[in-house]
Short mmCIF file of N, CA, C and O in Angstrom, two decimals:
data_model
loop_
_atom_site.label_atom_id
_atom_site.label_comp_id
_atom_site.label_asym_id
_atom_site.label_seq_id
_atom_site.Cartn_x
_atom_site.Cartn_y
_atom_site.Cartn_z
N MET A 1 101.08 90.11 93.40
CA MET A 1 100.00 89.17 93.20
C MET A 1 99.25 89.46 91.91
O MET A 1 99.18 88.63 91.04
N PHE A 2 98.74 90.64 91.76
CA PHE A 2 97.98 90.99 90.56
C PHE A 2 98.88 91.50 89.44
O PHE A 2 98.41 91.66 88.32
N ILE A 3 100.13 91.72 89.74
CA ILE A 3 101.08 92.20 88.73
C ILE A 3 101.20 91.18 87.60
O ILE A 3 101.50 91.53 86.46
N ASP A 4 100.93 89.91 87.92
CA ASP A 4 100.97 88.86 86.90
C ASP A 4 100.02 89.16 85.74
O ASP A 4 100.20 88.65 84.64
N ARG A 5 99.01 89.95 85.99
CA ARG A 5 98.02 90.28 84.95
C ARG A 5 98.51 91.37 83.99
O ARG A 5 97.85 91.64 82.99
N LEU A 6 99.63 92.00 84.32
CA LEU A 6 100.19 93.05 83.46
C LEU A 6 101.16 92.42 82.47
O LEU A 6 101.82 91.43 82.77
N ASN A 7 101.26 93.05 81.29
CA ASN A 7 102.27 92.57 80.35
C ASN A 7 103.64 93.13 80.74
O ASN A 7 103.75 93.94 81.66
N GLU A 8 104.67 92.69 80.05
CA GLU A 8 106.04 93.06 80.40
C GLU A 8 106.25 94.58 80.38
O GLU A 8 106.89 95.15 81.27
N GLU A 9 105.72 95.23 79.37
CA GLU A 9 105.88 96.68 79.25
C GLU A 9 105.16 97.40 80.40
O GLU A 9 105.68 98.37 80.95
N GLN A 10 104.00 96.92 80.78
CA GLN A 10 103.26 97.51 81.88
C GLN A 10 103.99 97.28 83.21
O GLN A 10 104.01 98.16 84.07
N ARG A 11 104.58 96.11 83.37
CA ARG A 11 105.34 95.82 84.60
C ARG A 11 106.52 96.78 84.74
O ARG A 11 106.81 97.26 85.83
N GLN A 12 107.22 97.02 83.63
CA GLN A 12 108.35 97.96 83.68
C GLN A 12 107.84 99.35 84.03
O GLN A 12 108.45 100.05 84.85
N ALA A 13 106.75 99.76 83.42
CA ALA A 13 106.18 101.08 83.72
C ALA A 13 105.76 101.16 85.18
O ALA A 13 105.99 102.18 85.85
N LEU A 14 105.17 100.09 85.69
CA LEU A 14 104.78 100.06 87.10
C LEU A 14 106.00 100.19 88.00
O LEU A 14 105.99 100.96 88.96
N PHE A 15 107.06 99.47 87.68
CA PHE A 15 108.30 99.57 88.46
C PHE A 15 108.81 101.01 88.47
O PHE A 15 109.16 101.55 89.51
N ASP A 16 108.85 101.61 87.29
CA ASP A 16 109.34 102.99 87.19
C ASP A 16 108.47 103.95 87.99
O ASP A 16 108.97 104.84 88.69
N LEU A 17 107.16 103.76 87.93
CA LEU A 17 106.25 104.59 88.72
C LEU A 17 106.44 104.34 90.22
O LEU A 17 106.38 105.28 91.02
N ALA A 18 106.68 103.08 90.59
CA ALA A 18 106.91 102.76 92.00
C ALA A 18 108.17 103.42 92.52
O ALA A 18 108.21 103.90 93.66
N VAL A 19 109.21 103.49 91.69
CA VAL A 19 110.43 104.19 92.09
C VAL A 19 110.12 105.67 92.32
O VAL A 19 110.53 106.25 93.32
N MET A 20 109.37 106.25 91.40
CA MET A 20 108.97 107.66 91.57
C MET A 20 108.15 107.84 92.84
O MET A 20 108.32 108.82 93.57
N MET A 21 107.28 106.89 93.11
CA MET A 21 106.42 106.96 94.29
C MET A 21 107.23 106.86 95.57
O MET A 21 106.98 107.57 96.53
N ALA A 22 108.18 105.95 95.58
CA ALA A 22 109.02 105.77 96.77
C ALA A 22 109.76 107.05 97.12
O ALA A 22 109.98 107.35 98.29
N ALA A 23 110.09 107.83 96.12
CA ALA A 23 110.82 109.08 96.34
C ALA A 23 109.89 110.26 96.61
O ALA A 23 110.35 111.37 96.88
N ALA A 24 108.58 110.06 96.57
CA ALA A 24 107.61 111.16 96.70
C ALA A 24 107.73 111.89 98.03
O ALA A 24 107.53 113.10 98.09
N ASP A 25 108.04 111.16 99.09
CA ASP A 25 108.15 111.81 100.41
C ASP A 25 109.61 112.17 100.73
O ASP A 25 109.94 112.47 101.86
N ASN A 26 110.47 112.14 99.71
CA ASN A 26 111.89 112.48 99.83
C ASN A 26 112.63 111.59 100.82
O ASN A 26 113.64 112.01 101.39
N ASP A 27 112.13 110.39 101.04
CA ASP A 27 112.76 109.46 101.97
C ASP A 27 112.45 108.04 101.53
O ASP A 27 111.40 107.50 101.87
N VAL A 28 113.34 107.44 100.75
CA VAL A 28 113.13 106.07 100.30
C VAL A 28 113.58 105.15 101.43
O VAL A 28 114.75 105.10 101.78
N SER A 29 112.61 104.46 102.01
CA SER A 29 112.88 103.61 103.17
C SER A 29 113.47 102.27 102.74
O SER A 29 113.39 101.87 101.57
N GLU A 30 114.04 101.58 103.71
CA GLU A 30 114.58 100.24 103.46
C GLU A 30 113.47 99.30 102.99
O GLU A 30 113.68 98.48 102.10
N GLU A 31 112.28 99.43 103.57
CA GLU A 31 111.15 98.60 103.17
C GLU A 31 110.75 98.85 101.72
O GLU A 31 110.41 97.92 100.99
N GLU A 32 110.79 100.10 101.30
CA GLU A 32 110.47 100.44 99.91
C GLU A 32 111.52 99.88 98.96
O GLU A 32 111.18 99.34 97.90
N ILE A 33 112.79 99.96 99.35
CA ILE A 33 113.87 99.40 98.52
C ILE A 33 113.71 97.89 98.41
O ILE A 33 113.85 97.31 97.32
N GLU A 34 113.38 97.23 99.53
CA GLU A 34 113.17 95.78 99.50
C GLU A 34 112.02 95.41 98.57
O GLU A 34 112.10 94.44 97.81
N TYR A 35 110.93 96.19 98.62
CA TYR A 35 109.79 95.96 97.73
C TYR A 35 110.22 96.08 96.27
O TYR A 35 109.87 95.24 95.44
N LEU A 36 110.97 97.12 95.96
CA LEU A 36 111.43 97.34 94.59
C LEU A 36 112.37 96.23 94.13
O LEU A 36 112.29 95.78 92.98
N GLN A 37 113.25 95.78 95.02
CA GLN A 37 114.14 94.67 94.67
C GLN A 37 113.35 93.40 94.41
O GLN A 37 113.64 92.66 93.46
N GLU A 38 112.35 93.15 95.25
CA GLU A 38 111.51 91.96 95.07
C GLU A 38 110.76 92.02 93.73
O GLU A 38 110.71 91.04 92.99
N LEU A 39 110.22 93.18 93.42
CA LEU A 39 109.52 93.38 92.16
C LEU A 39 110.47 93.14 90.98
O LEU A 39 110.14 92.46 90.02
N SER A 40 111.66 93.69 91.09
CA SER A 40 112.68 93.55 90.05
C SER A 40 113.05 92.09 89.84
O SER A 40 113.08 91.60 88.70
N GLN A 41 113.32 91.39 90.91
CA GLN A 41 113.74 89.99 90.82
C GLN A 41 112.62 89.09 90.31
O GLN A 41 112.84 88.24 89.45
N LYS A 42 111.43 89.29 90.84
CA LYS A 42 110.31 88.42 90.50
C LYS A 42 109.90 88.54 89.03
O LYS A 42 109.50 87.56 88.40
N TYR A 43 110.02 89.76 88.48
CA TYR A 43 109.54 90.00 87.12
C TYR A 43 110.65 90.30 86.12
O TYR A 43 110.37 90.73 85.00
N GLY A 44 111.91 90.09 86.49
CA GLY A 44 113.01 90.27 85.56
C GLY A 44 113.20 91.71 85.10
O GLY A 44 113.59 91.95 83.96
N ILE A 45 112.93 92.64 85.99
CA ILE A 45 113.06 94.07 85.69
C ILE A 45 114.43 94.54 86.20
O ILE A 45 114.83 94.21 87.31
N VAL A 46 115.13 95.28 85.37
CA VAL A 46 116.43 95.81 85.79
C VAL A 46 116.22 96.75 86.97
O VAL A 46 115.41 97.67 86.91
N PHE A 47 116.97 96.50 88.06
CA PHE A 47 116.85 97.33 89.25
C PHE A 47 117.65 98.61 89.05
O PHE A 47 118.87 98.62 89.10
N ASP A 48 116.94 99.69 88.76
CA ASP A 48 117.55 101.00 88.51
C ASP A 48 116.66 102.04 89.17
O ASP A 48 115.49 102.19 88.81
N LEU A 49 117.23 102.75 90.14
CA LEU A 49 116.44 103.75 90.88
C LEU A 49 116.51 105.14 90.26
O LEU A 49 115.86 106.06 90.74
N ASN A 50 117.29 105.32 89.19
CA ASN A 50 117.39 106.63 88.56
C ASN A 50 116.32 106.75 87.47
O ASN A 50 116.48 106.24 86.37
N LYS A 51 115.26 107.45 87.80
CA LYS A 51 114.14 107.63 86.85
C LYS A 51 113.95 109.11 86.50
O LYS A 51 112.90 109.51 86.02
N SER A 52 114.98 109.90 86.72
CA SER A 52 114.85 111.34 86.53
C SER A 52 114.58 111.75 85.08
O SER A 52 114.03 112.81 84.84
N LEU A 53 114.96 110.92 84.13
CA LEU A 53 114.75 111.27 82.72
C LEU A 53 113.41 110.78 82.17
O LEU A 53 113.05 111.11 81.04
N LEU A 54 112.69 110.00 82.97
CA LEU A 54 111.42 109.46 82.50
C LEU A 54 110.29 110.46 82.68
O LEU A 54 110.29 111.24 83.63
N LYS A 55 109.34 110.40 81.78
CA LYS A 55 108.15 111.24 81.89
C LYS A 55 106.98 110.37 82.31
O LYS A 55 106.70 109.34 81.70
N MET A 56 106.31 110.80 83.36
CA MET A 56 105.21 110.03 83.90
C MET A 56 104.14 109.76 82.85
O MET A 56 103.59 108.66 82.78
N SER A 57 103.85 110.73 82.02
CA SER A 57 102.79 110.57 81.02
C SER A 57 103.10 109.42 80.06
O SER A 57 102.20 108.70 79.63
N GLU A 58 104.40 109.21 79.74
CA GLU A 58 104.79 108.12 78.85
C GLU A 58 104.62 106.75 79.52
O GLU A 58 104.39 105.75 78.85
N LEU A 59 104.73 106.72 80.85
CA LEU A 59 104.53 105.48 81.59
C LEU A 59 103.05 105.17 81.73
O LEU A 59 102.62 104.03 81.57
N LEU A 60 102.28 106.19 82.04
CA LEU A 60 100.85 105.99 82.31
C LEU A 60 100.07 105.56 81.08
O LEU A 60 99.09 104.83 81.20
N VAL A 61 100.50 105.98 79.90
CA VAL A 61 99.79 105.60 78.68
C VAL A 61 99.83 104.08 78.46
O VAL A 61 98.96 103.52 77.79
N LYS A 62 100.80 103.41 79.06
CA LYS A 62 100.92 101.96 78.93
C LYS A 62 99.86 101.22 79.74
O LYS A 62 99.58 100.06 79.49
N MET A 63 99.26 101.91 80.70
CA MET A 63 98.19 101.32 81.50
C MET A 63 96.88 101.57 80.77
O MET A 63 96.14 102.51 81.05
N ASP A 64 96.62 100.73 79.78
CA ASP A 64 95.55 100.99 78.82
C ASP A 64 94.26 100.22 79.06
O ASP A 64 93.39 100.17 78.19
N SER A 65 94.12 99.65 80.24
CA SER A 65 92.86 98.98 80.58
C SER A 65 92.48 99.36 82.02
O SER A 65 93.35 99.79 82.79
N ASN A 66 91.22 99.21 82.34
CA ASN A 66 90.78 99.50 83.71
C ASN A 66 91.52 98.63 84.71
O ASN A 66 91.94 99.10 85.77
N GLU A 67 91.68 97.38 84.36
CA GLU A 67 92.39 96.45 85.25
C GLU A 67 93.82 96.92 85.50
O GLU A 67 94.28 96.96 86.65
N ALA A 68 94.54 97.30 84.47
CA ALA A 68 95.93 97.76 84.61
C ALA A 68 95.99 99.03 85.46
O ALA A 68 96.91 99.20 86.27
N LYS A 69 95.03 99.90 85.30
CA LYS A 69 95.00 101.15 86.07
C LYS A 69 94.77 100.86 87.55
O LYS A 69 95.44 101.45 88.42
N ILE A 70 93.85 99.96 87.85
CA ILE A 70 93.57 99.64 89.25
C ILE A 70 94.76 98.92 89.88
O ILE A 70 95.14 99.22 91.02
N ILE A 71 95.36 98.00 89.15
CA ILE A 71 96.55 97.31 89.67
C ILE A 71 97.66 98.32 89.93
O ILE A 71 98.34 98.26 90.96
N THR A 72 97.84 99.26 89.03
CA THR A 72 98.87 100.29 89.21
C THR A 72 98.60 101.11 90.46
O THR A 72 99.51 101.31 91.28
N LEU A 73 97.38 101.57 90.63
CA LEU A 73 97.06 102.36 91.82
C LEU A 73 97.25 101.55 93.09
O LEU A 73 97.81 102.04 94.08
N GLN A 74 96.83 100.30 93.06
CA GLN A 74 96.97 99.43 94.22
C GLN A 74 98.45 99.25 94.57
O GLN A 74 98.84 99.36 95.73
N GLU A 75 99.27 98.99 93.59
CA GLU A 75 100.70 98.78 93.86
C GLU A 75 101.39 100.06 94.31
O GLU A 75 102.27 100.03 95.17
N LEU A 76 100.99 101.20 93.76
CA LEU A 76 101.59 102.46 94.20
C LEU A 76 101.20 102.79 95.63
O LEU A 76 102.01 103.29 96.42
N MET A 77 99.96 102.49 95.99
CA MET A 77 99.55 102.68 97.39
C MET A 77 100.29 101.69 98.28
O MET A 77 100.71 102.03 99.39
N ARG A 78 100.46 100.49 97.77
CA ARG A 78 101.13 99.45 98.56
C ARG A 78 102.56 99.85 98.89
O ARG A 78 103.00 99.69 100.02
N ILE A 79 103.29 100.36 97.90
CA ILE A 79 104.67 100.77 98.20
C ILE A 79 104.67 101.96 99.15
O ILE A 79 105.55 102.10 99.99
N SER A 80 103.67 102.80 99.05
CA SER A 80 103.58 103.95 99.95
C SER A 80 103.38 103.51 101.39
O SER A 80 103.91 104.13 102.31
N TYR A 81 102.64 102.45 101.59
CA TYR A 81 102.39 101.93 102.93
C TYR A 81 103.58 101.13 103.48
O TYR A 81 103.61 100.83 104.67
N LYS A 82 104.54 100.78 102.65
CA LYS A 82 105.65 99.94 103.09
C LYS A 82 106.44 100.54 104.25
O LYS A 82 106.99 99.81 105.06
N ASP A 83 106.50 101.86 104.33
CA ASP A 83 107.24 102.47 105.44
C ASP A 83 106.33 102.74 106.64
O ASP A 83 106.71 103.43 107.57
N GLY A 84 105.13 102.18 106.62
CA GLY A 84 104.25 102.26 107.78
C GLY A 84 103.16 103.32 107.70
O GLY A 84 102.28 103.34 108.55
N HIS A 85 103.23 104.20 106.72
CA HIS A 85 102.18 105.20 106.59
C HIS A 85 102.06 105.67 105.14
O HIS A 85 102.99 105.55 104.36
N PHE A 86 100.90 106.19 104.85
CA PHE A 86 100.59 106.73 103.52
C PHE A 86 100.54 108.24 103.70
O PHE A 86 99.52 108.80 104.09
N SER A 87 101.67 108.89 103.46
CA SER A 87 101.80 110.32 103.75
C SER A 87 100.91 111.16 102.83
O SER A 87 100.53 110.71 101.74
N PRO A 88 100.59 112.37 103.26
CA PRO A 88 99.81 113.26 102.39
C PRO A 88 100.47 113.48 101.02
O PRO A 88 99.78 113.54 100.00
N ASP A 89 101.80 113.60 101.00
CA ASP A 89 102.50 113.77 99.72
C ASP A 89 102.31 112.55 98.83
O ASP A 89 102.10 112.67 97.62
N GLU A 90 102.40 111.36 99.43
CA GLU A 90 102.22 110.14 98.66
C GLU A 90 100.78 110.02 98.17
O GLU A 90 100.53 109.66 97.02
N ARG A 91 99.84 110.33 99.05
CA ARG A 91 98.42 110.27 98.68
C ARG A 91 98.13 111.23 97.52
O ARG A 91 97.48 110.86 96.55
N ASP A 92 98.64 112.45 97.62
CA ASP A 92 98.44 113.43 96.55
C ASP A 92 99.02 112.93 95.23
O ASP A 92 98.41 113.09 94.18
N LYS A 93 100.19 112.32 95.31
CA LYS A 93 100.83 111.83 94.09
C LYS A 93 100.00 110.70 93.46
O LYS A 93 99.81 110.66 92.25
N VAL A 94 99.48 109.80 94.28
CA VAL A 94 98.64 108.72 93.75
C VAL A 94 97.38 109.29 93.11
O VAL A 94 96.97 108.87 92.04
N PHE A 95 96.77 110.28 93.76
CA PHE A 95 95.56 110.88 93.22
C PHE A 95 95.83 111.59 91.89
O PHE A 95 95.02 111.53 90.98
N VAL A 96 96.98 112.24 91.79
CA VAL A 96 97.36 112.90 90.53
C VAL A 96 97.55 111.84 89.43
O VAL A 96 97.08 112.00 88.31
N ILE A 97 98.22 110.75 89.78
CA ILE A 97 98.43 109.66 88.82
C ILE A 97 97.08 109.10 88.38
O ILE A 97 96.85 108.86 87.20
N ALA A 98 96.19 108.90 89.35
CA ALA A 98 94.85 108.37 89.02
C ALA A 98 94.15 109.30 88.04
O ALA A 98 93.60 108.83 87.03
N GLN A 99 94.18 110.58 88.30
CA GLN A 99 93.53 111.54 87.41
C GLN A 99 94.15 111.51 86.02
O GLN A 99 93.44 111.56 85.02
N LYS A 100 95.47 111.41 85.96
CA LYS A 100 96.14 111.38 84.66
C LYS A 100 95.80 110.12 83.88
O LYS A 100 95.88 110.11 82.66
N MET A 101 95.42 109.06 84.59
CA MET A 101 95.01 107.83 83.91
C MET A 101 93.51 107.83 83.62
O MET A 101 92.98 106.87 83.07
N GLY A 102 92.82 108.90 84.03
CA GLY A 102 91.39 108.99 83.78
C GLY A 102 90.54 108.33 84.85
O GLY A 102 89.35 108.10 84.65
N VAL A 103 91.14 108.03 85.99
CA VAL A 103 90.40 107.44 87.11
C VAL A 103 90.03 108.58 88.05
O VAL A 103 90.85 109.06 88.82
N ASN A 104 88.80 109.04 87.93
CA ASN A 104 88.36 110.23 88.68
C ASN A 104 87.26 109.92 89.68
O ASN A 104 86.56 110.82 90.12
N ASP A 105 87.12 108.67 90.06
CA ASP A 105 86.07 108.25 90.98
C ASP A 105 86.65 108.17 92.40
O ASP A 105 87.37 107.21 92.71
N PRO A 106 86.34 109.15 93.26
CA PRO A 106 86.88 109.13 94.63
C PRO A 106 86.51 107.87 95.40
O PRO A 106 87.31 107.35 96.19
N ALA A 107 85.31 107.34 95.16
CA ALA A 107 84.89 106.12 95.86
C ALA A 107 85.78 104.94 95.47
O ALA A 107 86.13 104.11 96.32
N LEU A 108 86.16 104.86 94.20
CA LEU A 108 87.05 103.79 93.76
C LEU A 108 88.42 103.94 94.41
O LEU A 108 89.00 102.96 94.88
N LEU A 109 88.94 105.16 94.44
CA LEU A 109 90.26 105.38 95.05
C LEU A 109 90.24 105.01 96.54
O LEU A 109 91.18 104.39 97.04
N LEU A 110 89.17 105.37 97.23
CA LEU A 110 89.05 105.01 98.64
C LEU A 110 88.94 103.49 98.81
O LEU A 110 89.50 102.93 99.75
N ALA A 111 88.23 102.84 97.90
CA ALA A 111 88.09 101.38 97.96
C ALA A 111 89.45 100.70 97.74
O ALA A 111 89.78 99.72 98.42
N VAL A 112 90.23 101.21 96.80
CA VAL A 112 91.56 100.64 96.55
C VAL A 112 92.45 100.86 97.77
O VAL A 112 93.17 99.95 98.20
N GLU A 113 92.39 102.05 98.34
CA GLU A 113 93.20 102.32 99.54
C GLU A 113 92.79 101.40 100.69
O GLU A 113 93.63 100.87 101.42
N LYS A 114 91.49 101.20 100.86
CA LYS A 114 90.99 100.31 101.91
C LYS A 114 91.50 98.88 101.68
O LYS A 114 91.92 98.19 102.61
N TRP A 115 91.48 98.44 100.42
CA TRP A 115 91.97 97.13 100.04
C TRP A 115 93.44 96.97 100.46
O TRP A 115 93.82 95.97 101.08
N VAL A 116 94.25 97.98 100.17
CA VAL A 116 95.68 97.94 100.51
C VAL A 116 95.85 97.93 102.02
O VAL A 116 96.61 97.12 102.57
N ARG A 117 95.16 98.81 102.70
CA ARG A 117 95.28 98.91 104.16
C ARG A 117 94.86 97.60 104.83
O ARG A 117 95.53 97.13 105.75
N GLN A 118 93.78 96.99 104.35
CA GLN A 118 93.33 95.73 104.92
C GLN A 118 94.36 94.62 104.69
O GLN A 118 94.54 93.75 105.54
N GLY A 119 95.02 94.67 103.55
CA GLY A 119 96.08 93.70 103.28
C GLY A 119 97.22 93.82 104.28
O GLY A 119 97.72 92.81 104.79
N PHE A 120 97.62 95.03 104.59
CA PHE A 120 98.68 95.24 105.58
C PHE A 120 98.20 94.84 106.97
O PHE A 120 98.96 94.24 107.74
N ASP A 121 96.95 95.16 107.30
CA ASP A 121 96.39 94.75 108.59
C ASP A 121 96.39 93.23 108.72
O ASP A 121 96.73 92.68 109.76
N TRP A 122 95.99 92.54 107.65
CA TRP A 122 95.94 91.08 107.63
C TRP A 122 97.33 90.50 107.89
O TRP A 122 97.49 89.57 108.68
N LEU A 123 98.36 91.05 107.23
CA LEU A 123 99.73 90.57 107.44
C LEU A 123 100.19 90.81 108.87
O LEU A 123 100.79 89.94 109.50
N TYR A 124 99.89 92.00 109.40
CA TYR A 124 100.29 92.34 110.76
C TYR A 124 99.63 91.39 111.77
O TYR A 124 100.29 90.88 112.68
N GLU A 125 98.34 91.17 111.60
CA GLU A 125 97.61 90.27 112.51
C GLU A 125 98.18 88.85 112.43
O GLU A 125 98.31 88.16 113.45
N GLY A 126 98.54 88.41 111.24
CA GLY A 126 99.14 87.09 111.07
C GLY A 126 100.47 86.99 111.79
O GLY A 126 100.77 85.99 112.46
N GLU A 127 101.28 88.03 111.67
CA GLU A 127 102.58 88.05 112.38
C GLU A 127 102.37 87.97 113.89
O GLU A 127 103.10 87.28 114.59
N GLN A 128 101.37 88.70 114.38
CA GLN A 128 101.06 88.68 115.83
C GLN A 128 100.64 87.27 116.26
O GLN A 128 101.06 86.79 117.32
N LEU A 129 99.81 86.63 115.45
CA LEU A 129 99.35 85.27 115.80
C LEU A 129 100.51 84.28 115.77
O LEU A 129 100.58 83.37 116.61
N LEU A 130 101.41 84.41 114.83
CA LEU A 130 102.53 83.51 114.75
C LEU A 130 103.48 83.65 115.94
O LEU A 130 104.20 82.71 116.28
N ASP A 131 103.46 84.81 116.58
CA ASP A 131 104.29 85.04 117.77
C ASP A 131 103.58 84.63 119.06
O ASP A 131 104.14 84.77 120.13
N TYR A 132 102.37 84.12 118.94
CA TYR A 132 101.56 83.74 120.10
C TYR A 132 102.26 82.63 120.89
O TYR A 132 102.76 81.66 120.31
N LYS A 133 102.33 82.81 122.21
CA LYS A 133 102.98 81.82 123.09
C LYS A 133 101.91 81.01 123.80
O LYS A 133 101.00 81.55 124.40
N PHE A 134 102.02 79.71 123.69
CA PHE A 134 101.07 78.84 124.41
C PHE A 134 101.81 77.63 124.96
O PHE A 134 102.92 77.37 124.71
#
């Protein structure tokens, strides 16, 4: 949704960071792969899960505005929640990324996490309502 506000170079960097994030808990789930495929298809990004040669610092420097940084954090949390939980390893990785981007406000990070969690809750509640029998 908000990825549209990023330029092409930032979108690629976000994709690469999302791949790194999906592997943070050493278990890339089917939901995470589907998210990455959707991101790749929607934004014309080559679907490549091998990011071992990339340096995070080179990706993060492309997030050069507050808006890009918040979108990046939101999307990284979002992919982390795709498998149903935001593990401590994933949370730590997001916090490290935030710090490396100069986002050191814990209240902001909690607000972004709440935003992501509420989005998933909203989708879940909608699915439940659509299954309602009357």
